[in-house]
Coordinates of C-alpha atoms and ligand atoms in Angstrom, one line a residue:
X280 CA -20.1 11.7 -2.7
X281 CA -22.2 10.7 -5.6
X282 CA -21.1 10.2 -9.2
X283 CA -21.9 9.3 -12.1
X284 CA -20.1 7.2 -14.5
X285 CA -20.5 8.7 -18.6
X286 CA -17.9 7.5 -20.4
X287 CA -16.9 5.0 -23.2
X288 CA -13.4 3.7 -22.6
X289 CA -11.6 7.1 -21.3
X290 CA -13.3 6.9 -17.7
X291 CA -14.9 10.0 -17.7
X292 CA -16.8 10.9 -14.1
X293 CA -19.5 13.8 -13.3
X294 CA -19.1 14.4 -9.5
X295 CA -22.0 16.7 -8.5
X296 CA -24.2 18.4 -5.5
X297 CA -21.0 19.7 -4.0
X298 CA -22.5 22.8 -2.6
X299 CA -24.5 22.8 -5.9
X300 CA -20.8 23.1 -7.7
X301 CA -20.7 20.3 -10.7
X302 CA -17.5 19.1 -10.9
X303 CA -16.0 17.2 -14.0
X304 CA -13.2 14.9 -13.4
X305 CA -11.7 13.0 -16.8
X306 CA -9.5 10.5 -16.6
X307 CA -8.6 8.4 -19.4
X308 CA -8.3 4.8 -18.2
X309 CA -9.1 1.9 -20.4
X310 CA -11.5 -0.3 -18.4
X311 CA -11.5 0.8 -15.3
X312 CA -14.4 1.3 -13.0
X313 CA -15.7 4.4 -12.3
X314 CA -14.6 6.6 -9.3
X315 CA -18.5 6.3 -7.6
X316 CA -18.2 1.9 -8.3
X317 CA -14.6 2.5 -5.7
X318 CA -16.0 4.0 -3.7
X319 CA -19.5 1.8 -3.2
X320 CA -16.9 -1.1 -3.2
X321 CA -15.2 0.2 0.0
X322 CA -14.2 -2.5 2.5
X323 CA -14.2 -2.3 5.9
X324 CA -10.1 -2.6 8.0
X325 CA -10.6 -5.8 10.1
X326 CA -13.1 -5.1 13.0
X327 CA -12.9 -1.2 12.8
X328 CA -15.3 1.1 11.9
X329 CA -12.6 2.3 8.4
X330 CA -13.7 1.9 5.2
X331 CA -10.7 2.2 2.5
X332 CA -10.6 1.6 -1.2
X333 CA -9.9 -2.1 -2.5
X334 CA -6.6 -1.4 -3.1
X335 CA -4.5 1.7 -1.6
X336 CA -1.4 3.6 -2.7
X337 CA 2.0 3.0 -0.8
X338 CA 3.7 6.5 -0.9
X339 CA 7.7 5.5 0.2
X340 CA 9.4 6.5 -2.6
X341 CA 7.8 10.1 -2.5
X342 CA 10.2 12.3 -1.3
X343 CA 13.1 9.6 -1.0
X344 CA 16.2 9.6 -1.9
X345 CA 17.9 6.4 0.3
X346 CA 16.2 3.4 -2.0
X347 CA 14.3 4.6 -4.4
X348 CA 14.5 7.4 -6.9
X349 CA 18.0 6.5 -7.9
X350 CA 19.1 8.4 -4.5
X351 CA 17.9 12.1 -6.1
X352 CA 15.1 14.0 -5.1
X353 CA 14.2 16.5 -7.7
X354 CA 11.5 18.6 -8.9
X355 CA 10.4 17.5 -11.4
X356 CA 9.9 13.6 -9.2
X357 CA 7.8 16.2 -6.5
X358 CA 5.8 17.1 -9.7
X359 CA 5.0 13.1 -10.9
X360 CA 4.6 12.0 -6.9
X361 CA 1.8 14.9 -7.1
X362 CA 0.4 13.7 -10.2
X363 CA 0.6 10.2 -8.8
X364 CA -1.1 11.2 -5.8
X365 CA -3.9 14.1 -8.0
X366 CA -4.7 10.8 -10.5
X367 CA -5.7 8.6 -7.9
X368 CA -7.9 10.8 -6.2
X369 CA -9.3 11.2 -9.5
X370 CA -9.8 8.1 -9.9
X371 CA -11.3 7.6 -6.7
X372 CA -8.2 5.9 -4.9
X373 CA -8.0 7.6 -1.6
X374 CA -6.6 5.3 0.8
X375 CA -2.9 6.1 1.7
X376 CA 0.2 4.6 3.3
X377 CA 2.9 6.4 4.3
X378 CA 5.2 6.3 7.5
X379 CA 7.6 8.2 9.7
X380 CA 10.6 6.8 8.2
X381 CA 9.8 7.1 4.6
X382 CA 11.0 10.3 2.9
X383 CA 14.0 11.8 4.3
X384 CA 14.2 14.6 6.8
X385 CA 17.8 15.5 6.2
X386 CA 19.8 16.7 3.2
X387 CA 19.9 16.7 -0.5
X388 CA 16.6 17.8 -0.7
X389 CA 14.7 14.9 -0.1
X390 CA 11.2 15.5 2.0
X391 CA 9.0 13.7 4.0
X392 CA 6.5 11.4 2.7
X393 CA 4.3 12.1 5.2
X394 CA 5.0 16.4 4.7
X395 CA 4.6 16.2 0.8
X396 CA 1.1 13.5 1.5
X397 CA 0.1 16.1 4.0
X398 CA 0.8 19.1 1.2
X399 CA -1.0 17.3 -1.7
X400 CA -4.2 16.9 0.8
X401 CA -4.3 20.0 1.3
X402 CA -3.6 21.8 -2.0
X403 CA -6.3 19.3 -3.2
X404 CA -8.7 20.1 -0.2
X405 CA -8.5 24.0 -1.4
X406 CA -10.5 22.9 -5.0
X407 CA -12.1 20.2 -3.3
X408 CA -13.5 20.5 0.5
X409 CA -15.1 17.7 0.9
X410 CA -12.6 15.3 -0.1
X411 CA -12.0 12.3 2.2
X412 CA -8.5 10.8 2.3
X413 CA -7.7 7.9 4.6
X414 CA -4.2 8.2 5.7
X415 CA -1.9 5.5 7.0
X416 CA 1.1 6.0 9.2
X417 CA 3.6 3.8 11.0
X418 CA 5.9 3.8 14.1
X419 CA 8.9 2.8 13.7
X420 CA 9.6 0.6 16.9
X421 CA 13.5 1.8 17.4
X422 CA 15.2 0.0 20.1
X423 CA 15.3 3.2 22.3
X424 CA 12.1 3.8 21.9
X425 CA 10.2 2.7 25.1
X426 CA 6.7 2.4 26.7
X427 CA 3.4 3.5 25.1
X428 CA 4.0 7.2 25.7
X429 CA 6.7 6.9 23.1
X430 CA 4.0 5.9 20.2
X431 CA 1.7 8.8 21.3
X432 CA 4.6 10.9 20.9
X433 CA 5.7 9.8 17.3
X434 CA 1.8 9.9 16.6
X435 CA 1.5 13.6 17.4
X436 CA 4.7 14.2 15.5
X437 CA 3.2 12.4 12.4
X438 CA 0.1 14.1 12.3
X439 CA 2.1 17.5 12.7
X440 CA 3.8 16.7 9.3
X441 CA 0.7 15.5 7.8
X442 CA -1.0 19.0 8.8
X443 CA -3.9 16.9 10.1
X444 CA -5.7 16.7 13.3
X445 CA -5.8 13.1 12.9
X446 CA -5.1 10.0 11.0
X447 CA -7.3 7.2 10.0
X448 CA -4.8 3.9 10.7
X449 CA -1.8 3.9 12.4
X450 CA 0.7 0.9 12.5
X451 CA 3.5 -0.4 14.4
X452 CA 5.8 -1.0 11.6
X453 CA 7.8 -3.8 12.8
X454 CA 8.2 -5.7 15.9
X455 CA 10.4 -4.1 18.6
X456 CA 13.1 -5.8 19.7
X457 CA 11.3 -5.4 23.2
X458 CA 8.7 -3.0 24.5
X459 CA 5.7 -4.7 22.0
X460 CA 2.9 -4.5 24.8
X461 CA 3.8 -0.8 25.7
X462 CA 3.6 -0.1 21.6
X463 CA 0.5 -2.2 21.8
X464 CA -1.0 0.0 24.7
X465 CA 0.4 3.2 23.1
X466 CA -1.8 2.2 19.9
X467 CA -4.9 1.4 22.3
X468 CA -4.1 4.7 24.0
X469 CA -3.6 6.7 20.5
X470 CA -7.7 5.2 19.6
X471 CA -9.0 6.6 23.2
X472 CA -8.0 10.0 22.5
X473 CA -9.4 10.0 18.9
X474 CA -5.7 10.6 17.5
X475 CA -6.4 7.5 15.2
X476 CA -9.4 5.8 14.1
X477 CA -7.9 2.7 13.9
X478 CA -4.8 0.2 14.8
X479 CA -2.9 -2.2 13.3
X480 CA 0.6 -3.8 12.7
X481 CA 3.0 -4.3 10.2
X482 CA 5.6 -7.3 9.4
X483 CA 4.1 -9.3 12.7
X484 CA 4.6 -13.0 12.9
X485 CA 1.2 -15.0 13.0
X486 CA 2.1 -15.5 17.3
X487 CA 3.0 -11.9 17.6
X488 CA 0.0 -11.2 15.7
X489 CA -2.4 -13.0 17.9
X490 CA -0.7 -11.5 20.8
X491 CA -1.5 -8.2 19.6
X492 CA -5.3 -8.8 19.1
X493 CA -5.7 -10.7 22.3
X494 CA -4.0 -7.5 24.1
X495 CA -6.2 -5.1 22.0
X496 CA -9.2 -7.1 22.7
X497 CA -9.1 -6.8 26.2
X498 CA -9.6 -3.2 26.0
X499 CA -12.5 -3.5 23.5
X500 CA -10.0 -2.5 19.9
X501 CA -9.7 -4.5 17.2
X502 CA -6.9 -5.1 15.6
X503 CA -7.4 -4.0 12.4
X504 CA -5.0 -4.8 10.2
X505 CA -1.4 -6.5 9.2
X506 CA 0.9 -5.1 6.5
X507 CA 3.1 -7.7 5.3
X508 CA 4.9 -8.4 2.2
X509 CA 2.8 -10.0 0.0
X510 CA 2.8 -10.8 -3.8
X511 CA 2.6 -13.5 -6.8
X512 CA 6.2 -14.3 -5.9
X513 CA 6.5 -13.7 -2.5
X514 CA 3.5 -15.6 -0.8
X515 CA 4.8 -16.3 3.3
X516 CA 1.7 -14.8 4.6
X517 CA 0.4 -18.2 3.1
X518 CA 3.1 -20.4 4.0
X519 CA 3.5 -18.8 7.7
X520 CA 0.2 -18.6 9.0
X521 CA -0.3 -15.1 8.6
X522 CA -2.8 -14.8 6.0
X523 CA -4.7 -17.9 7.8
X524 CA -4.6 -16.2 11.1
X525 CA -5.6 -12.9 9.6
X526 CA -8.8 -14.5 8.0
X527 CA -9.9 -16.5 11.4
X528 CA -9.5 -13.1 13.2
X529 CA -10.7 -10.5 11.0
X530 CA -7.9 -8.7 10.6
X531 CA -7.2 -6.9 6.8
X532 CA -3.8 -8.8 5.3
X533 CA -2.5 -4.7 3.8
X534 CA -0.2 -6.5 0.7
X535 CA 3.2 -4.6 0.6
X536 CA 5.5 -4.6 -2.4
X537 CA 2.5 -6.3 -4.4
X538 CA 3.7 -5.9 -7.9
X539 CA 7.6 -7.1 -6.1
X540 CA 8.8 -3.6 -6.7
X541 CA 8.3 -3.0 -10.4
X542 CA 9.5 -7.5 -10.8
X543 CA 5.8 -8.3 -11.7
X544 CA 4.6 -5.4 -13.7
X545 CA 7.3 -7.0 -16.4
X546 CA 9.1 -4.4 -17.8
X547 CA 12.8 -5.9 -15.7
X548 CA 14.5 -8.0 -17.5
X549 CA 18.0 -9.2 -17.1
X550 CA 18.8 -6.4 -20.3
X551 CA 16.9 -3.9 -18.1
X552 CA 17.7 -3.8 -14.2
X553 CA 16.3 -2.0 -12.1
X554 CA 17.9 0.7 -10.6
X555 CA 19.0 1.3 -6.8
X556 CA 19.1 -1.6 -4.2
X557 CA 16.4 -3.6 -6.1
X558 CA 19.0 -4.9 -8.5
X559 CA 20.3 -6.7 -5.7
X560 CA 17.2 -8.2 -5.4
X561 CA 16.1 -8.8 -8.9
X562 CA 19.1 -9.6 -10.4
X563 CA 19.3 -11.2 -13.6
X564 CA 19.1 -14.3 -12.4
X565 CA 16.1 -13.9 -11.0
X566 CA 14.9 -12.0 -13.9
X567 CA 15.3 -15.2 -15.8
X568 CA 13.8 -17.4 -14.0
X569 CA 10.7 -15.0 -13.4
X570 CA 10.3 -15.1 -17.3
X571 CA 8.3 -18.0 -17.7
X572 CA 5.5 -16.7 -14.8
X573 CA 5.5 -13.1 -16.8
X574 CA 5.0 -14.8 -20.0
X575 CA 1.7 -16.4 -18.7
X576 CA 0.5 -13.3 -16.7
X577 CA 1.0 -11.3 -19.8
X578 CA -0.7 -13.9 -21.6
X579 CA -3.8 -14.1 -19.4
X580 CA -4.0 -10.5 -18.8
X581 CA -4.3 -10.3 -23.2
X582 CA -7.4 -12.7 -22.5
X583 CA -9.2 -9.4 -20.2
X584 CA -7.8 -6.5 -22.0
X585 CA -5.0 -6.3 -18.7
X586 CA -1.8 -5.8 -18.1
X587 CA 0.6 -7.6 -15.6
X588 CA 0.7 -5.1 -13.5
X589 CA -3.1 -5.4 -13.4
X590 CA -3.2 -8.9 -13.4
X591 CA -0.7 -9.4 -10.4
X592 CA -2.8 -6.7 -8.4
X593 CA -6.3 -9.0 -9.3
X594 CA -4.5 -11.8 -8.1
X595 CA -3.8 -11.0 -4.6
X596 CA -7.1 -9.0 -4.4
X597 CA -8.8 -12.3 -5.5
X598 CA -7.3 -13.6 -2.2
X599 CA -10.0 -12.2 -0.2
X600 CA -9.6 -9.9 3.0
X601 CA -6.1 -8.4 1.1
X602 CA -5.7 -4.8 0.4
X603 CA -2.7 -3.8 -1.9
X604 CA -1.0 -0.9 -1.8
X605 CA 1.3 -0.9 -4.8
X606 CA 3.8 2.3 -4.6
X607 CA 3.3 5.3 -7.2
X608 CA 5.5 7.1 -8.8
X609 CA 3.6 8.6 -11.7
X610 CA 0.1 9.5 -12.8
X611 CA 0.6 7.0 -15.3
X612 CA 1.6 4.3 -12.8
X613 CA -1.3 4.9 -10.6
X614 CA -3.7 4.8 -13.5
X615 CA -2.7 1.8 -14.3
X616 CA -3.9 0.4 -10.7
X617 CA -7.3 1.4 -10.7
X618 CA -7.5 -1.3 -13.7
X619 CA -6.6 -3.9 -11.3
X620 CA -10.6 -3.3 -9.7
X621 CA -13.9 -4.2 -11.1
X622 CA -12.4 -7.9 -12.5
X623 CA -11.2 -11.0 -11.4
X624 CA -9.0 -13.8 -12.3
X625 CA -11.2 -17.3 -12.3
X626 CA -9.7 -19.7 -10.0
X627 CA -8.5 -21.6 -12.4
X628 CA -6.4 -18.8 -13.4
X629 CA -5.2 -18.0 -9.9
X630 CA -3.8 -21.7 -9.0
X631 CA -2.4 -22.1 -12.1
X632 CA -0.5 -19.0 -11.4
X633 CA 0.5 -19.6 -7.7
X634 CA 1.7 -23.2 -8.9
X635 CA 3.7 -22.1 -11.4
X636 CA 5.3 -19.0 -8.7
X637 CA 6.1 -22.0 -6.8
X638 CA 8.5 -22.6 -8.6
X639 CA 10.7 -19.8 -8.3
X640 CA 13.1 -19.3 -5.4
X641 CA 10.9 -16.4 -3.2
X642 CA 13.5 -13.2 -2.8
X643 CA 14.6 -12.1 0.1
X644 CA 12.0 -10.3 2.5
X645 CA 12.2 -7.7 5.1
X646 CA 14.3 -9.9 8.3
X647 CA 11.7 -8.0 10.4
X648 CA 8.5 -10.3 10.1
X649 CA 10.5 -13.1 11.6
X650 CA 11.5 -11.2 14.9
Ligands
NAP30 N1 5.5 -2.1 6.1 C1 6.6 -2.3 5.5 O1 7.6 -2.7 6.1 C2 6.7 -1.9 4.1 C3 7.8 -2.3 3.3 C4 7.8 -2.0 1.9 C5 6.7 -1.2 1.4 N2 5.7 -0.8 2.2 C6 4.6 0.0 1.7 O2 4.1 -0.7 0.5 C7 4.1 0.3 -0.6 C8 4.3 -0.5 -1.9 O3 5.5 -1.3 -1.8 P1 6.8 -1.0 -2.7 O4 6.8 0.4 -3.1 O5 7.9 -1.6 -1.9 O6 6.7 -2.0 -4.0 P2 5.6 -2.1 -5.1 O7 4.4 -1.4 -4.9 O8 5.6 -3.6 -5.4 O9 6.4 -1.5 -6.4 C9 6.4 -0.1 -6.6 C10 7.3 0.3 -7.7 O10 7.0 -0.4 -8.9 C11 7.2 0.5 -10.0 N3 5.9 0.6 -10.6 C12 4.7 1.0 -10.0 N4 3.7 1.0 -10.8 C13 4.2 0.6 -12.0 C14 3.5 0.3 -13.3 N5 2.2 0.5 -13.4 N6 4.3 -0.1 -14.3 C15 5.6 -0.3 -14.1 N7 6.3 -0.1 -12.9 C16 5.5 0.3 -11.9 C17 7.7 1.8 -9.5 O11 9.1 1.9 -9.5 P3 10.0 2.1 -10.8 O12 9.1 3.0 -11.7 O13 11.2 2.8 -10.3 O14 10.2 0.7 -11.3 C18 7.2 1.8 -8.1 O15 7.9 2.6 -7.2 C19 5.2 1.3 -0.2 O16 5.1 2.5 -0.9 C20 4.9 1.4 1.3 O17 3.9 2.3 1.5 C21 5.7 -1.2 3.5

């Protein structure tokens, strides 16, 4: 795909020689770089042969209605999730994580993830054939789940609801309570029949995590990758090994909850919950004690035309070998993203910053990276 990048402050792309088609994408985003920059920029997952954007979009709350989205699923959330999803396409975002569990399956009207990801590929591949998406699923290691014939099965279920013939990384989502080297063999299994192109984990332990490469490695994968929770304010993977063990490796950190769930983007305050679970999480206390940390990102962020949201995203990606996949709802939300690439924080900024998130009591995390 080649483009090229016109514009003066709305970023305004000219995709051409598609089948001799030129195609005009315009999308207004204040200093962000282009679509064709993302996509030269491209890093490679760990020791696989994927290349994903810098940063990806996390795709849980499309379709839910059991934590997010104020427990309603409507249309007119199905119509921003699309927009969410059409904008960073546009924008040349195209790297997405979704999972079996995300979305629900049941009543109220609430869908999928992975069904309405699969529908948006599509309806977008009917304008634009050529379009490359890499999708990322996850099994979910249930305790009844056994042996590695169960994560080919859950595969082939996936990519039925994603209306592919394939996916591009798929992930055990949390350690099983037992059964890890059959999930582990499953994954090496799901790579040798070209259902996945590559393999990696999600909420592992730095010794789980080395476990799983060494196991891998003997049959020639690589690991590729580890999704843990990873922000400003919640910073384990640095504290437990993980991000360390990652980097000796070469295994991509993929940062979950990177902007802590709408905490770091600043617009929660103590006046202004959230909504849902997360005000159990970010409650005002928290909210207050966060203040002084937002009032510095927002003032550093001023220095490079950024917002917090922007700045918090910069700052994990200026950890090196850490893909975030901040979750969006809206057009406007994922826009906002893309602004996070094509800058960076000195390092002057980014200690000052950690040391002064050092300071605040970390929130609670998933229990699930400590199995
Ligand atoms: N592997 C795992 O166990 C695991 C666990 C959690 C998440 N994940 C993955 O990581 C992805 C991201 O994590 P996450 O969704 O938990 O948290 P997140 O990315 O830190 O926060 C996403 C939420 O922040 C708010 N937001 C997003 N952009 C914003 C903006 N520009 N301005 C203001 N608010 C904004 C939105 O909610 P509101 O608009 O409602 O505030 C959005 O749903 C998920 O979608 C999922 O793919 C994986």
């Amino acid at each position: 795909m080649m483009a090229t990048h016109i514009s003066s402050g709305a970023c305004l792309s000219v995709f051409c020689q598609r089948k001799g088609i030129y195609r005009v994408r315009a999308v207004a985003s204040e200093s962000a770089p282009a679509a064709s920059k993302i996509e030269e920029e491209k890093v490679k997952l760990g020791g696989s042969d994927l290349r994903v954007t810098r940063l990806g979009i996390g795709a849980w709350s499309w379709g839910d209605n059991s934590y997010w989205n104020n427990f309603e699923w409507d249309d007119r959330k199905m119509k921003d999730a699309k927009s969410a999803f059409e904008t960073s396409v546009d924008c040349g975002i195209t790297f997405f994580d979704t999972a079996e569990v995300y979305g629900s399956m049941l009543s109220l009207g609430a869908v999928k993830s992975e069904t309405l990801l699969g529908r948006f590929i599509k309806e977008r591949k009917e304008t634009d054939p050529e379009l490359e998406v890499a999708i990322a699923t996850k099994f979910a290691a249930l305790p009844w789940r056994l042996g590695r014939q169960s994560v080919l099965t859950a595969l082939k279920d996936s990519i039925c609801r994603l209306g592919v013939s394939s996916v591009e990384l798929y992930q055990l989502h949390w350690p099983g309570i037992w059964g890890n080297e059959g999930y582990l063999d499953g994954l090496g299994d799901a790579v040798e029949q070209g259902l996945v192109k590559a393999v990696g984990v999600s909420n592992y332990s730095e010794s789980r995590l080395r476990d799983a490469y060494e196991r891998l490695k003997k049959r020639g994968i690589p690991l590729a990758s580890n999704q843990v929770n990873y922000s400003l304010i919640y910073r384990a993977p640095e504290e437990n090994g993980v991000k360390a063990a990652c980097d000796e490796l070469g295994i991509t950190l993929i940062a979950y909850s990177p902007i802590a769930q709408g905490a770091l983007t600043g617009k929660y305050t103590p006046e202004n919950l959230p909504t849902g679970p997360r005000s159990r999480i970010y409650t005002p206390e928290f909210l207050i004690k966060l203040q002084h940390l937002l009032n510095r990102i927002k003032e550093i962020g001023e220095n490079y035309n950024k917002t917090p949201t922007q700045v918090a995203l910069n700052w994990l990606i200026a950890q090196e070998n850490v893909v975030p996949i901040p979750g969006a709802k809206t057009a406007e939300q994922a826009k906002e993203f893309v602004g996070a690439l094509g800058w960076r924080l000195t390092s002057e900024e980014i200690n000052e910053l950690r040391s002064m998130a050092l300071e605040i009591q970390p929130v609670i995390g998933f229990p699930a990276e400590k199995l």
